[in-house]
Amino acid sequence: MLPGCLFTSQLGRGDFIYAASKTKIWMASLHSLRQQLANLVEHFKVEEAFHLLGSQRAMGTLDLQGIELELHIMAGYAYLHHCRPKEAMLHFNDHIDPRDLLLSLLECIPPGPEEYSPELRALLARKPLKADAITTSETEATTPLTCGVIFTGDEQTPEASSERGKKHVTEGHSDAGHEDRDGAEDSYWAQWEGLCPYNTYAGELHHAWLETFETFPLVPRSGDDANEVIYRQVTECGAVTATTFLEHAWELFKDEVTLYFRSRLRQSSDVYARAMEYALLVLALEAQDHRAAYRVVAFGVSIRLEDCYDLLSSLREYRLLACLLFRRGYVREANELLALRVHVSSILPPPEIKPLDAARATSPAYKIVPETMHVHLNRLLAPPLTSPHQNTARSQTGGGSSLNVTSTLTALPPSLTEAMYLVSKLNLAALRELLQEDPEASWTVDEEGCSLLHVLFGLLVSLGRSDEDMTSEGGGALLNLVLSCAILLLDYGTPVSVVSAQGFSCLDVVALAARDAFLDIILAALLADREVKDIAAAVEKGNPMPIV
């Protein structure tokens, strides 16, 4: 009996307790432990919820492991909705389907089969290989492929991808997949159990973040203008507007998702790894983290060609697309794409037929510069006295990558190595990092005999065509970046003297790809770098200064 109660009812069904005194009647509702925990989490009392669970575990002998797992998922979503993604990922651990999380990043969900481009449909008709091992026969018929199709409009934009994701979810496509291949079991949504029941927030994620933003104190206004932008004092952000707060929240969320997925990959099933690797690729490309993007494509075990083909084509990431084609057994298609979109020869005019004894006399670089400069060209193009091993057929390995790599990896052709990709993206910081880890990468030579300097200077073709597409400021910035990359490569021993299979040196590529003025600028920069190195070497050895 409760104090002051005259009687209580024992006829209830377990949901309520009734009690009465002389003047009052009480009706107390009973809730299960799950309901109490959910109610606490809903009011963002996460610590209290775990304290309640701990007290219940201490009081009885019930197995609360299942309830604890549910509580972690609920707590993860609660932290996520309150713009604390780091704590959310700690609670999620490996308890959730990563696709549930990606429903808040719909651009990270690949297109469905009904949205594949005609080129991709034709490619998939050949029943591609799933393994990394290459067993394609040279006599095998090849499906005609328009390599590197470029989409127009916003067919492949993140907004379009968002609509795709909404379509998958709202129409209940939990088993929609590649019906023309292996059925629903091969679908992106295979084994998906539908929307997570523990994500109790009804709206979009950014709406929850705006509600969180409203809880921070207002910054006093400077005037009485009703249209004045509202600022709030946000912890770790300072005084910010709602727009700035959302931008920061999305950036923080994507960073934490990237770390979370990388930590889960090694222990994940193929279905989960497929979703996470595609998301990691999209997020890396969005952040221009070219090393991360390359390693997903080159080392990811579960990444699918059908998921990435149209994405990489629309972004003109032809080298990554060729890499994925090569790994999935489409060797001929990869070579076609390399020849059409990637190799230096694809941007240069066809070479002239010339006698062997007149190679330098007809060299594009020698034609452009005055005869008085030929001695300097000879100096730059003279082969080094010592030739380190040229990396003509290096295979990529997983190294320290956090991706779910297997012990047997396909050896990629030199044009698809990480060094070639980073040079083609003009990512100076990433290239420096790679060369510090692997200095021999500076000697990489592709299948056409082109060095990293050939590839680098081939990028100047955009300057030669910059009348309409690039401002003078943009052209100058690009030229400075090319020069910085060139000096970095020279510092790590990339040879200037390498001649391609077409008979072109890297300076010939400059002469053919850009205007005459750029050859003068690059030639002067390379000569200055050579002179500085010669002087430094002479000083180190105690020899007289070289005569310039």
Coordinates of C-alpha atoms in Angstrom, one line a residue:
M1 CA 0.0 0.0 0.0
L2 CA 1.1 3.5 -0.8
P3 CA 1.0 6.1 2.0
G4 CA -2.4 7.7 2.1
C5 CA -4.0 5.1 -0.2
L6 CA -7.1 3.3 1.0
F7 CA -7.1 0.7 -1.7
T8 CA -5.6 -0.2 -5.0
S9 CA -6.9 -2.2 -8.0
Q10 CA -5.4 -5.5 -8.9
L11 CA -7.6 -5.9 -12.0
G12 CA -5.5 -4.0 -14.4
R13 CA -3.9 -5.4 -17.5
G14 CA -0.3 -4.5 -16.5
D15 CA -0.4 -1.1 -18.2
F16 CA -1.7 1.0 -15.3
I17 CA -1.9 1.0 -11.5
Y18 CA -4.9 2.6 -9.9
A19 CA -4.9 4.0 -6.3
A20 CA -7.3 6.1 -4.3
S21 CA -7.5 8.1 -1.1
K22 CA -10.4 9.8 0.5
T23 CA -10.2 12.7 -1.9
K24 CA -8.1 11.6 -4.9
I25 CA -7.7 8.9 -7.4
W26 CA -4.3 8.2 -9.1
M27 CA -3.7 6.4 -12.3
A28 CA 0.0 5.6 -12.9
S29 CA 1.0 4.2 -16.2
L30 CA 3.7 1.5 -16.5
H31 CA 6.3 1.5 -19.2
S32 CA 8.7 -1.2 -20.2
L33 CA 12.4 -0.6 -19.9
R34 CA 12.6 -0.1 -23.7
Q35 CA 10.0 2.6 -23.6
Q36 CA 11.7 4.4 -20.7
L37 CA 15.1 4.3 -22.5
A38 CA 13.5 5.5 -25.7
N39 CA 11.8 8.4 -23.9
L40 CA 15.0 9.5 -22.2
V41 CA 16.9 9.4 -25.5
E42 CA 14.1 11.3 -27.2
H43 CA 14.7 14.1 -24.7
F44 CA 18.4 13.8 -25.3
K45 CA 19.1 12.4 -21.8
V46 CA 21.5 9.8 -23.1
E47 CA 23.7 9.5 -20.0
E48 CA 20.6 9.0 -17.9
A49 CA 19.4 6.3 -20.2
F50 CA 22.7 4.3 -19.9
H51 CA 22.6 4.9 -16.1
L52 CA 19.1 3.4 -16.0
L53 CA 20.2 0.4 -18.1
G54 CA 23.1 -0.2 -15.8
S55 CA 21.0 0.0 -12.7
Q56 CA 18.6 -2.6 -14.2
R57 CA 21.4 -4.9 -15.0
A58 CA 22.8 -4.6 -11.5
M59 CA 19.4 -5.4 -10.0
G60 CA 18.5 -8.5 -11.9
T61 CA 19.8 -11.4 -13.9
L62 CA 18.1 -10.6 -17.2
D63 CA 20.2 -10.5 -20.4
L64 CA 20.0 -6.9 -21.5
Q65 CA 22.5 -7.2 -24.4
G66 CA 19.8 -6.8 -27.1
I67 CA 18.4 -3.7 -25.3
E68 CA 21.8 -2.2 -24.9
L69 CA 22.5 -2.6 -28.6
E70 CA 19.2 -0.8 -29.4
L71 CA 20.1 1.9 -26.9
H72 CA 23.4 2.5 -28.6
I73 CA 21.7 2.9 -32.0
M74 CA 19.1 5.3 -30.5
A75 CA 21.8 7.3 -28.8
G76 CA 23.8 7.4 -32.1
Y77 CA 20.9 9.0 -33.9
A78 CA 20.2 11.3 -31.0
Y79 CA 23.8 12.6 -31.1
L80 CA 23.7 12.9 -34.9
H81 CA 20.5 15.0 -34.8
H82 CA 22.2 17.3 -32.3
C83 CA 25.1 17.8 -34.6
R84 CA 27.6 15.7 -32.7
P85 CA 28.5 13.1 -35.4
K86 CA 31.7 12.0 -33.6
E87 CA 29.8 10.7 -30.6
A88 CA 27.2 9.3 -33.0
M89 CA 29.7 7.1 -34.8
L90 CA 31.1 5.8 -31.5
H91 CA 27.7 4.6 -30.5
F92 CA 26.9 3.2 -34.0
N93 CA 30.0 1.1 -34.0
D94 CA 29.2 -1.9 -36.3
H95 CA 25.6 -2.0 -35.1
I96 CA 23.9 -0.4 -38.1
D97 CA 23.6 -0.9 -41.8
P98 CA 25.8 1.8 -43.4
R99 CA 23.1 2.4 -46.0
D100 CA 20.9 3.7 -43.2
L101 CA 23.4 6.4 -42.5
L102 CA 23.8 7.1 -46.2
L103 CA 20.2 8.0 -46.5
S104 CA 21.3 11.3 -45.1
L105 CA 23.9 11.6 -47.8
L106 CA 21.9 10.7 -50.9
E107 CA 24.7 11.8 -53.3
C108 CA 26.6 8.8 -51.9
I109 CA 24.0 6.3 -53.1
P110 CA 24.8 5.0 -56.7
P111 CA 22.2 5.0 -59.5
G112 CA 20.0 2.0 -60.0
P113 CA 20.0 -0.2 -63.1
E114 CA 17.2 1.8 -64.7
E115 CA 19.4 4.9 -64.7
Y116 CA 22.5 3.4 -66.3
S117 CA 23.8 5.1 -69.4
P118 CA 23.6 3.2 -72.7
E119 CA 27.4 2.8 -72.7
L120 CA 27.3 1.2 -69.3
R121 CA 24.4 -1.1 -70.3
A122 CA 26.4 -2.3 -73.3
L123 CA 29.4 -2.9 -71.1
L124 CA 27.5 -4.9 -68.5
A125 CA 26.0 -7.1 -71.2
R126 CA 29.3 -8.9 -71.3
K127 CA 28.9 -10.3 -67.8
P128 CA 32.0 -8.7 -66.2
L129 CA 34.4 -10.4 -64.0
K130 CA 34.0 -9.8 -60.2
A131 CA 37.5 -10.8 -59.1
D132 CA 40.7 -8.7 -59.4
A133 CA 42.5 -11.4 -61.4
I134 CA 42.7 -10.6 -65.1
T135 CA 41.8 -13.6 -67.4
T136 CA 40.5 -11.7 -70.4
S137 CA 41.3 -13.5 -73.7
E138 CA 42.9 -11.4 -76.4
T139 CA 40.6 -13.0 -79.0
E140 CA 37.5 -12.3 -76.9
A141 CA 34.9 -10.1 -78.7
T142 CA 34.8 -6.6 -77.4
T143 CA 31.6 -4.6 -77.0
P144 CA 31.9 -1.2 -78.8
L145 CA 32.4 1.4 -76.1
T146 CA 32.3 5.1 -76.3
C147 CA 35.0 5.7 -73.8
G148 CA 34.6 8.5 -71.3
V149 CA 31.1 9.7 -72.2
I150 CA 30.6 13.2 -70.9
F151 CA 27.1 14.0 -69.6
T152 CA 25.5 17.3 -70.1
G153 CA 23.1 19.1 -67.9
D154 CA 22.7 17.8 -64.4
E155 CA 22.1 14.1 -65.1
Q156 CA 24.8 13.0 -62.7
T157 CA 24.9 15.8 -60.2
P158 CA 24.6 15.2 -56.5
E159 CA 21.0 16.6 -56.7
A160 CA 20.1 14.0 -59.2
S161 CA 21.7 11.4 -57.0
S162 CA 19.6 12.6 -54.1
E163 CA 16.5 12.0 -56.2
R164 CA 17.7 8.5 -57.0
G165 CA 18.1 7.8 -53.3
K166 CA 14.7 9.1 -52.4
K167 CA 13.2 7.0 -55.1
H168 CA 14.8 3.8 -53.8
V169 CA 13.6 4.5 -50.3
T170 CA 10.1 5.9 -50.8
E171 CA 9.2 3.3 -53.3
G172 CA 10.5 0.5 -51.1
H173 CA 13.2 -0.8 -53.4
S174 CA 14.8 -2.9 -50.7
D175 CA 15.4 -5.6 -53.2
A176 CA 15.8 -3.6 -56.4
G177 CA 19.0 -4.7 -58.1
H178 CA 20.7 -5.8 -61.2
E179 CA 17.9 -8.1 -62.5
D180 CA 19.7 -8.7 -65.7
R181 CA 22.7 -10.1 -63.8
D182 CA 22.5 -12.1 -60.6
G183 CA 19.1 -10.9 -59.4
A184 CA 18.2 -9.1 -56.2
E185 CA 21.2 -10.7 -54.3
D186 CA 23.5 -8.5 -56.4
S187 CA 21.6 -5.4 -55.8
Y188 CA 23.0 -2.4 -53.9
W189 CA 20.0 -2.7 -51.6
A190 CA 20.4 -6.5 -51.0
Q191 CA 19.7 -7.5 -47.4
W192 CA 18.5 -4.1 -46.5
E193 CA 15.8 -4.3 -43.9
G194 CA 14.2 -1.0 -44.6
L195 CA 14.3 2.3 -42.6
C196 CA 16.0 1.9 -39.2
P197 CA 13.2 1.9 -36.6
Y198 CA 15.5 3.5 -34.0
N199 CA 15.8 6.7 -36.1
T200 CA 12.8 8.4 -34.6
Y201 CA 13.3 11.9 -36.1
A202 CA 10.7 12.4 -38.8
G203 CA 12.3 15.1 -40.8
E204 CA 15.5 15.7 -42.8
L205 CA 18.8 15.8 -41.0
H206 CA 19.4 19.5 -41.7
H207 CA 16.0 20.3 -40.1
A208 CA 17.2 18.6 -36.9
W209 CA 20.4 20.6 -37.0
L210 CA 18.4 23.8 -37.5
E211 CA 16.4 22.9 -34.3
T212 CA 19.7 22.4 -32.5
F213 CA 20.9 25.8 -33.8
E214 CA 17.9 27.4 -32.3
T215 CA 19.0 26.2 -28.8
F216 CA 22.1 28.3 -28.8
P217 CA 22.0 31.9 -27.4
L218 CA 21.3 34.8 -29.7
V219 CA 23.9 37.4 -30.4
P220 CA 22.5 40.8 -29.6
R221 CA 21.6 42.8 -32.7
S222 CA 23.3 46.1 -33.5
G223 CA 20.1 47.8 -34.6
D224 CA 16.3 47.5 -34.9
D225 CA 16.3 46.2 -38.4
A226 CA 13.9 43.2 -38.5
N227 CA 15.7 41.9 -41.6
E228 CA 19.0 41.8 -40.0
V229 CA 20.7 38.4 -40.2
I230 CA 20.4 36.4 -36.9
Y231 CA 23.6 35.2 -35.3
R232 CA 23.9 32.7 -32.5
Q233 CA 26.8 31.9 -30.3
V234 CA 27.6 28.3 -31.1
T235 CA 30.2 26.3 -29.2
E236 CA 33.4 25.7 -31.2
C237 CA 32.0 27.9 -34.0
G238 CA 31.6 31.3 -32.5
A239 CA 28.9 33.7 -33.6
V240 CA 27.5 32.2 -36.8
T241 CA 24.4 32.3 -39.0
A242 CA 22.2 29.3 -39.6
T243 CA 23.7 28.9 -43.1
T244 CA 27.2 28.9 -41.8
F245 CA 26.2 26.5 -39.0
L246 CA 24.7 24.1 -41.5
E247 CA 27.8 24.2 -43.8
H248 CA 30.0 23.4 -40.8
A249 CA 27.7 20.6 -39.7
W250 CA 27.7 19.0 -43.1
E251 CA 31.5 19.2 -43.4
L252 CA 31.9 17.7 -39.9
F253 CA 29.4 15.0 -40.7
K254 CA 31.1 13.9 -43.9
D255 CA 34.5 13.9 -42.2
E256 CA 33.2 11.6 -39.4
V257 CA 31.5 9.3 -41.9
T258 CA 34.7 9.0 -43.8
L259 CA 36.6 8.0 -40.7
Y260 CA 33.8 5.7 -39.6
F261 CA 33.6 3.8 -42.9
R262 CA 37.4 3.4 -43.1
S263 CA 37.4 1.8 -39.7
R264 CA 34.6 -0.6 -40.6
L265 CA 35.7 -1.8 -44.0
R266 CA 38.0 -4.6 -43.0
Q267 CA 35.4 -6.4 -40.9
S268 CA 32.4 -5.7 -43.2
S269 CA 30.5 -8.0 -45.5
D270 CA 30.7 -7.4 -49.3
V271 CA 27.3 -5.8 -49.3
Y272 CA 28.2 -3.3 -46.6
A273 CA 31.7 -2.7 -48.1
R274 CA 30.2 -2.0 -51.5
A275 CA 28.1 0.8 -50.0
M276 CA 31.0 2.2 -47.9
E277 CA 33.6 2.2 -50.7
Y278 CA 31.3 4.0 -53.1
A279 CA 30.5 6.6 -50.4
L280 CA 34.2 7.0 -49.7
L281 CA 34.9 7.5 -53.4
V282 CA 32.2 10.2 -53.7
L283 CA 33.3 12.0 -50.5
A284 CA 37.0 11.9 -51.6
L285 CA 36.3 13.3 -55.0
E286 CA 34.1 16.0 -53.4
A287 CA 36.9 17.0 -51.0
Q288 CA 39.5 16.7 -53.8
D289 CA 41.3 14.1 -51.7
H290 CA 42.9 12.5 -54.8
R291 CA 45.0 10.0 -52.8
A292 CA 41.9 8.7 -51.1
A293 CA 39.9 8.5 -54.3
Y294 CA 42.7 6.7 -56.1
R295 CA 43.1 4.1 -53.3
V296 CA 39.4 3.3 -53.2
V297 CA 39.4 2.6 -57.0
A298 CA 42.8 0.8 -57.1
F299 CA 42.5 -1.3 -53.9
G300 CA 38.8 -1.5 -53.0
V301 CA 37.6 -5.1 -53.1
S302 CA 33.9 -4.5 -53.2
I303 CA 33.6 -1.3 -55.3
R304 CA 31.5 -2.0 -58.4
L305 CA 32.0 -0.8 -61.9
E306 CA 28.3 -0.4 -62.5
D307 CA 28.1 1.9 -59.5
C308 CA 31.0 4.1 -60.5
Y309 CA 31.1 4.2 -64.3
D310 CA 28.7 7.0 -64.9
L311 CA 30.0 9.0 -62.0
L312 CA 33.6 8.9 -63.1
S313 CA 32.6 9.6 -66.7
S314 CA 30.6 12.7 -65.8
L315 CA 33.5 14.0 -63.7
R316 CA 36.0 13.2 -66.5
E317 CA 37.9 11.1 -64.1
Y318 CA 39.1 8.9 -67.0
R319 CA 42.3 7.6 -65.4
L320 CA 40.3 6.3 -62.4
L321 CA 37.7 4.9 -64.7
A322 CA 40.4 3.1 -66.8
C323 CA 41.8 1.8 -63.5
L324 CA 38.5 0.3 -62.5
L325 CA 37.9 -1.1 -65.9
F326 CA 41.3 -2.8 -65.9
R327 CA 40.7 -4.3 -62.4
R328 CA 37.4 -5.7 -63.4
G329 CA 38.7 -7.5 -66.5
Y330 CA 37.9 -5.0 -69.2
V331 CA 41.4 -4.7 -70.4
R332 CA 40.6 -3.7 -74.0
E333 CA 38.1 -1.1 -72.9
A334 CA 40.6 0.3 -70.4
N335 CA 43.2 0.5 -73.1
E336 CA 40.7 2.2 -75.4
L337 CA 40.0 4.8 -72.8
L338 CA 43.6 5.4 -72.1
A339 CA 44.4 5.9 -75.8
L340 CA 41.4 8.2 -76.3
R341 CA 41.4 10.3 -73.1
V342 CA 44.4 9.7 -70.9
H343 CA 47.7 9.2 -72.8
V344 CA 49.7 12.2 -73.8
S345 CA 49.4 11.2 -77.4
S346 CA 45.7 11.8 -77.2
I347 CA 46.2 15.5 -76.9
L348 CA 49.1 16.0 -79.2
P349 CA 49.1 16.1 -83.0
P350 CA 50.3 13.0 -84.8
P351 CA 54.1 12.8 -85.0
E352 CA 55.9 13.7 -88.2
I353 CA 57.9 11.0 -90.0
K354 CA 61.5 12.0 -89.7
P355 CA 64.9 10.4 -90.4
L356 CA 66.7 8.9 -87.4
D357 CA 69.7 11.1 -87.8
A358 CA 67.6 14.3 -87.7
A359 CA 65.7 13.7 -84.5
R360 CA 66.8 16.9 -82.8
A361 CA 66.8 18.9 -86.0
T362 CA 63.0 18.4 -86.3
S363 CA 62.2 18.3 -82.6
P364 CA 59.3 20.8 -81.9
A365 CA 61.3 22.3 -79.0
Y366 CA 64.4 22.8 -81.1
K367 CA 62.2 24.4 -83.9
I368 CA 60.8 27.0 -81.5
V369 CA 63.7 28.2 -79.4
P370 CA 66.5 30.3 -81.0
E371 CA 69.6 28.5 -82.1
T372 CA 71.6 30.2 -79.3
M373 CA 69.4 28.3 -76.8
H374 CA 70.1 24.9 -78.4
V375 CA 73.1 24.4 -76.2
H376 CA 70.9 24.8 -73.1
L377 CA 68.4 22.3 -74.5
N378 CA 71.2 19.9 -75.1
R379 CA 72.2 20.3 -71.5
L380 CA 68.7 19.6 -70.2
L381 CA 68.0 16.7 -72.5
A382 CA 71.4 15.0 -72.0
P383 CA 70.8 11.6 -70.2
P384 CA 72.1 11.4 -66.6
L385 CA 75.3 9.7 -65.9
T386 CA 73.6 7.3 -63.5
S387 CA 70.2 5.9 -64.4
P388 CA 68.1 4.6 -61.5
H389 CA 65.8 1.8 -62.3
Q390 CA 63.0 3.2 -64.4
N391 CA 59.7 2.2 -63.0
T392 CA 58.1 0.9 -66.2
A393 CA 56.0 -1.8 -64.8
R394 CA 55.4 -1.2 -61.1
S395 CA 52.5 -2.8 -59.5
Q396 CA 50.4 -1.0 -56.9
T397 CA 50.0 -2.5 -53.4
G398 CA 47.7 -1.7 -50.6
G399 CA 50.4 -0.5 -48.3
G400 CA 49.0 1.3 -45.3
S401 CA 45.6 1.7 -46.9
S402 CA 42.7 1.1 -44.6
L403 CA 40.7 -0.4 -47.4
N404 CA 39.5 -4.0 -47.4
V405 CA 42.2 -5.3 -49.7
T406 CA 43.0 -8.9 -50.6
S407 CA 46.4 -10.5 -50.5
T408 CA 46.4 -10.9 -54.3
L409 CA 46.2 -7.6 -56.3
T410 CA 46.2 -7.0 -60.0
A411 CA 49.4 -5.3 -61.2
L412 CA 48.3 -2.1 -62.8
P413 CA 50.0 -0.6 -65.9
P414 CA 52.3 2.3 -65.2
S415 CA 49.8 4.9 -66.6
L416 CA 47.4 3.9 -63.9
T417 CA 49.8 4.2 -60.9
E418 CA 49.1 6.7 -58.2
A419 CA 52.0 8.9 -59.2
M420 CA 50.6 9.4 -62.7
Y421 CA 47.2 10.2 -61.3
L422 CA 48.4 12.7 -58.8
V423 CA 50.5 14.5 -61.5
S424 CA 47.4 14.6 -63.8
K425 CA 45.4 16.2 -61.0
L426 CA 48.1 18.8 -60.2
N427 CA 47.9 17.9 -56.6
L428 CA 51.2 19.2 -55.4
A429 CA 50.8 18.4 -51.7
A430 CA 49.6 14.8 -52.3
L431 CA 52.4 14.3 -54.9
R432 CA 55.0 15.5 -52.4
E433 CA 53.6 13.1 -49.8
L434 CA 53.8 10.2 -52.2
L435 CA 57.3 10.9 -53.3
Q436 CA 58.4 11.2 -49.7
E437 CA 57.0 7.7 -49.1
D438 CA 58.2 6.3 -52.4
P439 CA 61.0 8.3 -54.1
E440 CA 61.3 5.7 -56.9
A441 CA 57.8 6.7 -58.1
S442 CA 59.4 9.7 -59.7
W443 CA 60.9 7.5 -62.4
T444 CA 57.5 6.1 -63.5
V445 CA 57.3 5.8 -67.3
D446 CA 54.0 4.8 -69.0
E447 CA 53.3 2.4 -71.8
E448 CA 54.0 5.1 -74.4
G449 CA 57.4 5.9 -72.8
C450 CA 56.2 9.2 -71.3
S451 CA 57.6 10.2 -68.0
L452 CA 55.7 12.2 -65.3
L453 CA 57.1 15.4 -66.8
H454 CA 55.4 14.4 -70.2
V455 CA 52.1 14.0 -68.4
L456 CA 52.6 17.2 -66.4
F457 CA 53.4 19.4 -69.4
G458 CA 50.6 17.8 -71.4
L459 CA 48.2 19.6 -69.0
L460 CA 49.4 22.9 -70.6
V461 CA 47.2 22.1 -73.5
S462 CA 44.4 23.8 -71.6
L463 CA 46.5 27.0 -71.5
G464 CA 46.9 26.8 -75.3
R465 CA 43.1 26.7 -75.6
S466 CA 42.4 29.2 -72.9
D467 CA 41.0 32.0 -75.0
E468 CA 37.5 31.1 -74.1
D469 CA 37.7 28.7 -71.1
M470 CA 40.2 30.3 -68.8
T471 CA 41.0 33.8 -67.6
S472 CA 44.5 35.2 -67.7
E473 CA 44.6 34.9 -63.9
G474 CA 43.6 31.3 -64.0
G475 CA 46.1 30.6 -66.7
G476 CA 48.9 32.1 -64.7
A477 CA 47.9 30.1 -61.6
L478 CA 47.9 26.9 -63.6
L479 CA 51.3 27.7 -65.1
N480 CA 52.7 28.4 -61.6
L481 CA 51.3 25.1 -60.3
V482 CA 52.7 23.2 -63.3
L483 CA 56.1 24.7 -62.6
S484 CA 56.0 23.9 -58.9
C485 CA 55.1 20.3 -59.7
A486 CA 58.0 20.2 -62.3
I487 CA 60.5 21.4 -59.8
L488 CA 59.3 18.9 -57.2
L489 CA 59.7 16.0 -59.7
L490 CA 63.2 17.2 -60.6
D491 CA 64.1 17.3 -56.9
Y492 CA 63.2 13.6 -56.7
G493 CA 65.1 12.8 -59.8
T494 CA 62.5 12.6 -62.6
P495 CA 64.7 12.7 -65.8
V496 CA 64.1 15.4 -68.4
S497 CA 65.9 13.3 -71.0
V498 CA 63.3 10.6 -71.4
V499 CA 62.0 10.4 -75.0
S500 CA 58.6 8.8 -75.6
A501 CA 57.7 6.2 -78.2
Q502 CA 56.7 9.0 -80.5
G503 CA 60.2 10.6 -80.2
F504 CA 59.0 13.5 -78.0
S505 CA 60.8 14.8 -75.0
C506 CA 58.9 16.5 -72.2
L507 CA 59.9 19.9 -73.7
D508 CA 58.5 18.9 -77.1
V509 CA 55.2 18.3 -75.3
V510 CA 55.4 21.9 -74.0
A511 CA 56.0 23.1 -77.5
L512 CA 53.1 21.1 -79.0
A513 CA 50.6 21.6 -76.2
A514 CA 51.0 25.3 -75.4
R515 CA 52.1 28.6 -76.9
D516 CA 55.7 29.5 -77.6
A517 CA 55.9 31.8 -74.5
F518 CA 55.3 28.9 -72.1
L519 CA 58.2 27.0 -73.5
D520 CA 60.5 29.9 -72.8
I521 CA 59.1 30.2 -69.3
I522 CA 59.4 26.5 -68.5
L523 CA 62.8 26.3 -70.2
A524 CA 64.1 29.2 -68.0
A525 CA 62.7 27.6 -64.9
L526 CA 64.3 24.2 -65.6
L527 CA 67.6 25.8 -66.4
A528 CA 67.6 27.8 -63.2
D529 CA 66.8 24.7 -61.2
R530 CA 69.6 22.8 -62.9
E531 CA 72.1 25.6 -62.2
V532 CA 71.1 25.7 -58.5
K533 CA 71.6 22.0 -58.2
D534 CA 74.9 22.0 -60.0
I535 CA 76.2 24.8 -57.7
A536 CA 75.0 23.0 -54.6
A537 CA 76.6 19.8 -55.8
A538 CA 79.9 21.6 -56.5
V539 CA 79.9 23.3 -53.1
E540 CA 79.2 20.0 -51.3
K541 CA 82.1 18.3 -53.1
G542 CA 84.5 21.2 -52.7
N543 CA 84.9 21.7 -56.4
P544 CA 85.1 25.0 -58.2
M545 CA 81.8 26.7 -59.2
P546 CA 80.5 25.5 -62.5
I547 CA 80.6 28.0 -65.4
V548 CA 77.0 28.8 -66.5

